[in-house]
mmCIF file of C-alpha atoms in Angstrom:
data_model
loop_
_atom_site.group_PDB
_atom_site.id
_atom_site.type_symbol
_atom_site.label_atom_id
_atom_site.label_comp_id
_atom_site.label_asym_id
_atom_site.label_seq_id
_atom_site.Cartn_x
_atom_site.Cartn_y
_atom_site.Cartn_z
ATOM 1 C CA MET A 1 -29.606 85.648 -36.146
ATOM 2 C CA THR A 2 -28.939 88.521 -38.582
ATOM 3 C CA GLY A 3 -32.650 89.351 -38.708
ATOM 4 C CA GLU A 4 -32.784 89.502 -34.924
ATOM 5 C CA LEU A 5 -29.783 91.846 -34.832
ATOM 6 C CA GLN A 6 -31.345 94.115 -37.445
ATOM 7 C CA GLN A 7 -34.616 94.169 -35.540
ATOM 8 C CA ALA A 8 -32.787 94.970 -32.288
ATOM 9 C CA GLY A 9 -30.871 97.735 -34.064
ATOM 10 C CA ARG A 10 -34.087 99.261 -35.402
ATOM 11 C CA LYS A 11 -35.692 99.113 -31.965
ATOM 12 C CA LEU A 12 -32.658 100.736 -30.330
ATOM 13 C CA GLU A 13 -32.626 103.463 -32.987
ATOM 14 C CA SER A 14 -36.339 104.096 -32.422
ATOM 15 C CA ILE A 15 -35.860 104.364 -28.661
ATOM 16 C CA GLY A 16 -32.941 106.757 -29.160
ATOM 17 C CA PHE A 17 -35.016 108.911 -31.508
ATOM 18 C CA GLN A 18 -37.894 109.083 -29.006
ATOM 19 C CA VAL A 19 -35.588 109.982 -26.113
ATOM 20 C CA GLY A 20 -33.869 112.660 -28.189
ATOM 21 C CA GLN A 21 -37.180 114.096 -29.306
ATOM 22 C CA ARG A 22 -38.443 114.326 -25.718
ATOM 23 C CA LEU A 23 -35.231 115.964 -24.525
ATOM 24 C CA VAL A 24 -35.360 118.563 -27.290
ATOM 25 C CA GLU A 25 -39.005 119.295 -26.497
ATOM 26 C CA ARG A 26 -38.142 119.725 -22.831
ATOM 27 C CA TYR A 27 -35.237 122.096 -23.469
ATOM 28 C CA THR A 28 -37.025 124.187 -26.116
ATOM 29 C CA LYS A 29 -40.523 124.519 -24.673
ATOM 30 C CA ASP A 30 -39.851 127.967 -23.163
ATOM 31 C CA ARG A 31 -37.840 129.318 -26.108
ATOM 32 C CA PRO A 32 -39.140 131.237 -29.107
ATOM 33 C CA ARG A 33 -39.255 129.282 -32.379
ATOM 34 C CA PHE A 34 -35.993 129.014 -34.255
ATOM 35 C CA ALA A 35 -35.799 131.323 -37.258
ATOM 36 C CA ASP A 36 -33.488 129.153 -39.374
ATOM 37 C CA THR A 37 -31.292 126.076 -39.474
ATOM 38 C CA LEU A 38 -28.242 127.959 -38.204
ATOM 39 C CA GLU A 39 -30.102 128.921 -35.008
ATOM 40 C CA ILE A 40 -30.991 125.269 -34.469
ATOM 41 C CA ILE A 41 -27.371 124.163 -34.948
ATOM 42 C CA LYS A 42 -26.127 126.868 -32.570
ATOM 43 C CA PHE A 43 -28.674 125.765 -29.966
ATOM 44 C CA ILE A 44 -27.586 122.126 -30.281
ATOM 45 C CA CYS A 45 -23.873 122.957 -30.102
ATOM 46 C CA LYS A 46 -24.044 125.388 -27.198
ATOM 47 C CA ASP A 47 -27.120 125.009 -25.029
ATOM 48 C CA PHE A 48 -28.457 121.519 -25.659
ATOM 49 C CA TRP A 49 -25.127 119.697 -25.774
ATOM 50 C CA PHE A 50 -24.026 121.451 -22.583
ATOM 51 C CA GLU A 51 -27.236 120.499 -20.753
ATOM 52 C CA ILE A 52 -26.866 116.855 -21.738
ATOM 53 C CA TYR A 53 -23.088 116.341 -21.532
ATOM 54 C CA ARG A 54 -21.862 119.313 -19.438
ATOM 55 C CA LYS A 55 -19.536 120.439 -22.231
ATOM 56 C CA GLN A 56 -19.767 122.169 -25.569
ATOM 57 C CA ILE A 57 -19.135 120.591 -28.953
ATOM 58 C CA ASP A 58 -15.437 120.545 -29.863
ATOM 59 C CA LYS A 59 -15.887 121.318 -33.540
ATOM 60 C CA LEU A 60 -18.635 122.265 -35.969
ATOM 61 C CA GLN A 61 -18.143 121.991 -39.715
ATOM 62 C CA THR A 62 -20.400 122.536 -42.701
ATOM 63 C CA ASN A 63 -20.070 121.902 -46.406
ATOM 64 C CA ASN A 64 -22.212 125.017 -47.061
ATOM 65 C CA ARG A 65 -24.893 122.824 -48.633
ATOM 66 C CA GLY A 66 -26.888 122.236 -45.473
ATOM 67 C CA VAL A 67 -24.814 119.360 -44.081
ATOM 68 C CA TYR A 68 -23.367 119.930 -40.617
ATOM 69 C CA MET A 69 -20.871 117.759 -38.762
ATOM 70 C CA LEU A 70 -20.632 118.080 -34.991
ATOM 71 C CA GLN A 71 -17.486 116.662 -33.416
ATOM 72 C CA ASP A 72 -17.075 115.763 -29.744
ATOM 73 C CA ASN A 73 -13.575 114.409 -29.161
ATOM 74 C CA LYS A 74 -14.311 113.074 -25.680
ATOM 75 C CA HIS A 75 -17.919 111.912 -25.799
ATOM 76 C CA ARG A 76 -18.282 110.186 -22.459
ATOM 77 C CA LEU A 77 -20.853 107.626 -23.576
ATOM 78 C CA LEU A 78 -19.033 106.541 -26.722
ATOM 79 C CA SER A 79 -15.515 106.572 -25.291
ATOM 80 C CA ARG A 80 -16.129 103.124 -23.805
ATOM 81 C CA CYS A 81 -17.077 101.790 -27.223
ATOM 82 C CA SER A 82 -13.797 102.782 -28.819
ATOM 83 C CA PRO A 83 -10.852 100.428 -28.535
ATOM 84 C CA SER A 84 -8.104 101.557 -26.189
ATOM 85 C CA ALA A 85 -4.657 102.452 -27.517
ATOM 86 C CA ASP A 86 -3.402 99.030 -26.346
ATOM 87 C CA GLN A 87 -6.169 97.238 -28.222
ATOM 88 C CA GLN A 88 -5.485 99.292 -31.370
ATOM 89 C CA ALA A 89 -1.750 98.509 -31.196
ATOM 90 C CA THR A 90 -2.474 94.820 -30.715
ATOM 91 C CA ALA A 91 -4.854 94.807 -33.673
ATOM 92 C CA LYS A 92 -2.234 96.420 -35.916
ATOM 93 C CA HIS A 93 0.360 93.751 -35.052
ATOM 94 C CA THR A 94 -1.877 90.728 -35.628
#
């Protein structure tokens, strides 16, 4: 069973990568090439994220070593995956 779950996870990740790649190609085909990493991050946070989710990123952080963290506090697709406040309270008391 664990092998099947790992295989399903890899397949889902692959599909997600392909979809993301196609979306980025679609939204960047008429733009000039990005000059640097910061331009790419700005594009993702402002233009791309807005086109996909109809909102901008809530927070962008960097450790100044090339690692960026994008935070969306109300990601509509993942909000259903998070436990509700009631479920969290119940889990704490059991």
